[in-house]
XYZ file of C-alpha atoms in Angstrom:
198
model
C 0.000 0.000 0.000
C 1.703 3.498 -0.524
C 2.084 6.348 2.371
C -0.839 8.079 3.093
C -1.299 11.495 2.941
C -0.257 14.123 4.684
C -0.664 17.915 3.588
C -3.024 18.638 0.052
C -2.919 22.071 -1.324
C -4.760 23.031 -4.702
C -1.790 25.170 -6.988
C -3.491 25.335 -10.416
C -6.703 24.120 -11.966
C -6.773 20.369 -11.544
C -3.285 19.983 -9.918
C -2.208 19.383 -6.160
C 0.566 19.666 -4.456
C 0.544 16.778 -2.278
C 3.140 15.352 0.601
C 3.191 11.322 1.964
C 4.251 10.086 5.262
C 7.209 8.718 3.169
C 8.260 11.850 1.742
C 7.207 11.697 -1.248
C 6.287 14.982 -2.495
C 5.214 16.915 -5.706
C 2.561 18.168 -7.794
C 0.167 15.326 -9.107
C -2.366 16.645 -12.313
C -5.503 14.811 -11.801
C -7.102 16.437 -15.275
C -6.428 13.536 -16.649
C -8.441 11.137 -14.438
C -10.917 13.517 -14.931
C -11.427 13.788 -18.607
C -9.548 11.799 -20.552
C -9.529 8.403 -18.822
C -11.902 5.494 -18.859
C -13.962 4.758 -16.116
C -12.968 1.755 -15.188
C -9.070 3.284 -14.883
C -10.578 5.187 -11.402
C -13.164 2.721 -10.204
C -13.945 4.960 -7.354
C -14.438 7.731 -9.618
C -18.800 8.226 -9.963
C -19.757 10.055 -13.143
C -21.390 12.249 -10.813
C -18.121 13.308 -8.686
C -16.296 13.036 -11.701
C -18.755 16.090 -13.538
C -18.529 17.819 -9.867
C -14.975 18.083 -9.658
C -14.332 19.426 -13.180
C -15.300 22.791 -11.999
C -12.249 24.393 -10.986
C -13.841 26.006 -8.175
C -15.171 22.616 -6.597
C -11.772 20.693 -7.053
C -10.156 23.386 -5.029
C -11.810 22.385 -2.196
C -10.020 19.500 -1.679
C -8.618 18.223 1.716
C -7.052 15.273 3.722
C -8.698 13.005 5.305
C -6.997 12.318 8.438
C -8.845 8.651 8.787
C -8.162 6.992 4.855
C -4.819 9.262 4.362
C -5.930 10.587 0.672
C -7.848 13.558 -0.860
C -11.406 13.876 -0.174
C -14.056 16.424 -1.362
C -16.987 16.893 1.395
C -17.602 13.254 2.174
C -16.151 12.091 -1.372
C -12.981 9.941 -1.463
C -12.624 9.385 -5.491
C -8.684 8.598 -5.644
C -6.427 6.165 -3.793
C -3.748 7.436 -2.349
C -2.208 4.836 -4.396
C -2.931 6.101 -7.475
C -2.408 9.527 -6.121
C 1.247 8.534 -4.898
C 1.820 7.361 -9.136
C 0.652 10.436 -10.390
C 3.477 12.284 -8.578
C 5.962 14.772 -10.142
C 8.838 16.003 -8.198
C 10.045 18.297 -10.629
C 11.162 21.634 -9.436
C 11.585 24.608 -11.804
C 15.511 26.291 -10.764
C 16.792 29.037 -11.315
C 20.793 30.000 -11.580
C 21.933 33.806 -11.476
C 24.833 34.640 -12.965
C 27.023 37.448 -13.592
C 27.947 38.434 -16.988
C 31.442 36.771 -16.412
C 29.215 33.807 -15.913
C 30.381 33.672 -12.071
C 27.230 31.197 -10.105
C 25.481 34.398 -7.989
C 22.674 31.880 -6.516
C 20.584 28.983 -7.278
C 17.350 27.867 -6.023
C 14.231 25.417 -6.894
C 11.144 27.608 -7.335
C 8.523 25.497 -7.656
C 6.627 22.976 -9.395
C 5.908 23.340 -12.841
C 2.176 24.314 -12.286
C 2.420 25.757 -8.850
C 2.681 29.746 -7.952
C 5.891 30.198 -6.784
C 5.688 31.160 -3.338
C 9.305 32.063 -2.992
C 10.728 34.164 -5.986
C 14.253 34.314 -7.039
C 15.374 36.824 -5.741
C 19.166 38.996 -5.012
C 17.060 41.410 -2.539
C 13.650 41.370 -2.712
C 10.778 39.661 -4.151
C 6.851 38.517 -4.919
C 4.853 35.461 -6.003
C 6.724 34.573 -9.267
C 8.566 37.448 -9.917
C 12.596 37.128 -11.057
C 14.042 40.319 -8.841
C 17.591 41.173 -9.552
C 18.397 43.687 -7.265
C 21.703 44.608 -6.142
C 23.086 47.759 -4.117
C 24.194 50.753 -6.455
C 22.160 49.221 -9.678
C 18.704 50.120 -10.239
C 16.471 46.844 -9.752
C 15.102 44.423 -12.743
C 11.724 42.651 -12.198
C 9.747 39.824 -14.985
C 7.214 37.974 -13.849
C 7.912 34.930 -15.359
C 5.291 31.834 -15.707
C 5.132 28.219 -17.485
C 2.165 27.646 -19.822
C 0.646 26.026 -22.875
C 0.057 23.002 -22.400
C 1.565 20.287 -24.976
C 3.722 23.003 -26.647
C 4.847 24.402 -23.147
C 6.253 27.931 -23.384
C 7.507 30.908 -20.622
C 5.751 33.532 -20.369
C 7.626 37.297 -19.337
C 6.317 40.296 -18.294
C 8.283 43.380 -17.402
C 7.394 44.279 -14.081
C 10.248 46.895 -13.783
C 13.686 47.669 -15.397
C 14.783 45.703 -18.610
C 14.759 42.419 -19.291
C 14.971 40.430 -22.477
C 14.696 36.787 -23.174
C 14.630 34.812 -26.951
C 15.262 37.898 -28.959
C 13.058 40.240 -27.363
C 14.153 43.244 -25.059
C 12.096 45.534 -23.044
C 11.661 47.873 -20.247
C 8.182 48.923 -20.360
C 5.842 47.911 -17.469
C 3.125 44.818 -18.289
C 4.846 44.130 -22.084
C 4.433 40.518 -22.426
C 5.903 38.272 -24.684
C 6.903 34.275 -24.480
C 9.470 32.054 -26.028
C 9.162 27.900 -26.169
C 10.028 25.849 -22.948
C 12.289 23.358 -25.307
C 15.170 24.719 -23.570
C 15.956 26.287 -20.103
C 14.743 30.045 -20.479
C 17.695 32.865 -20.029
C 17.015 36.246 -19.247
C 19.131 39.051 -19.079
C 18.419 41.584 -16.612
C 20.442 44.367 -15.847
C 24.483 43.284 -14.879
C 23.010 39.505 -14.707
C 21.374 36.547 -16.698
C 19.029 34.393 -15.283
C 18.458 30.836 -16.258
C 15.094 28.940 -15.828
C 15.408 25.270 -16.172
């Protein structure tokens, strides 16, 4: 039998971040068990719960419960924590700074690949998923960088403040947008450093 669970949290539409009394943790996408699988794949699954939870504001209610150790919706229990513990991804999005000499500034994991990140990268300061490169004497860079689009998966930037540019594009006004594909880890340059999203 695999761990039970022990802390659920809702990060995107469909996807939970989910830790095991193993420690096992990651984000696990259950948008597949919801619309693409057979029925008999998730046997605990009703076609009733199943149309329930594909509202993204009813599967964001989910919780633990304590007494089976998996995710349960009011008094519905349609996954095994089995099946839950399979659908597991550890990846973490990191992050390197450089310097333009290419000297390591810091590196840190960010996040799951659906999740907000909670802790930016940051060389001062920082907000939910912005890239801060702030350093003392140098005015401060800011992109709000996210990962989207499904099969074809591609970074999205925003200019938040300062200049950044990333695949060919460079900008330093405020809420410009712009993405390049996720084939490869994303580098931005921003200000005296590059940052690398992998």
């Amino acid at each position: 039998m695999a761990a039970v669970i022990l802390e659920a949290r809702c990060v995107a539409p469909f996807v939970v971040r989910l830790r095991f009394s193993d420690g096992q943790e990651g984000e696990a996408n259950l948008k597949p068990c919801l619309f693409d699988w057979e029925a008999a794949r998730v046997p605990e699954l009703s076609s009733e719960t199943r149309d329930w939870l594909r509202s993204p504001e009813n599967f964001q209610t989910v919780r633990v419960d304590p007494a089976t150790g998996t995710l349960a919706w009011g008094d519905r229990r349609p996954f095994s924590a089995y099946l839950l513990y399979w659908r597991v991804e550890r990846h973490r999005v990191t992050a390197v700074i450089r310097s333009k000499d290419g000297a390591v500034l810091s590196t840190q994991a960010l996040g799951g690949r659906h999740e907000a990140w909670t802790k930016g990268l940051t060389l001062g300061r920082a907000e939910t998923n912005i890239v801060v490169v702030d350093q003392e004497g140098v005015a401060p860079h800011h992109a709000r960088v996210t990962i989207g689009g499904g099969h074809h998966p591609r970074y999205f930037i925003e200019v938040v403040e300062g200049e950044t540019a990333a695949g060919g594009t460079r900008s330093f006004t405020p809420g410009e947008r712009w993405s390049v594909p996720a084939r490869q880890p994303l580098r931005l340059e921003m200000g005296a450093c590059t940052v690398e999203i992998e």
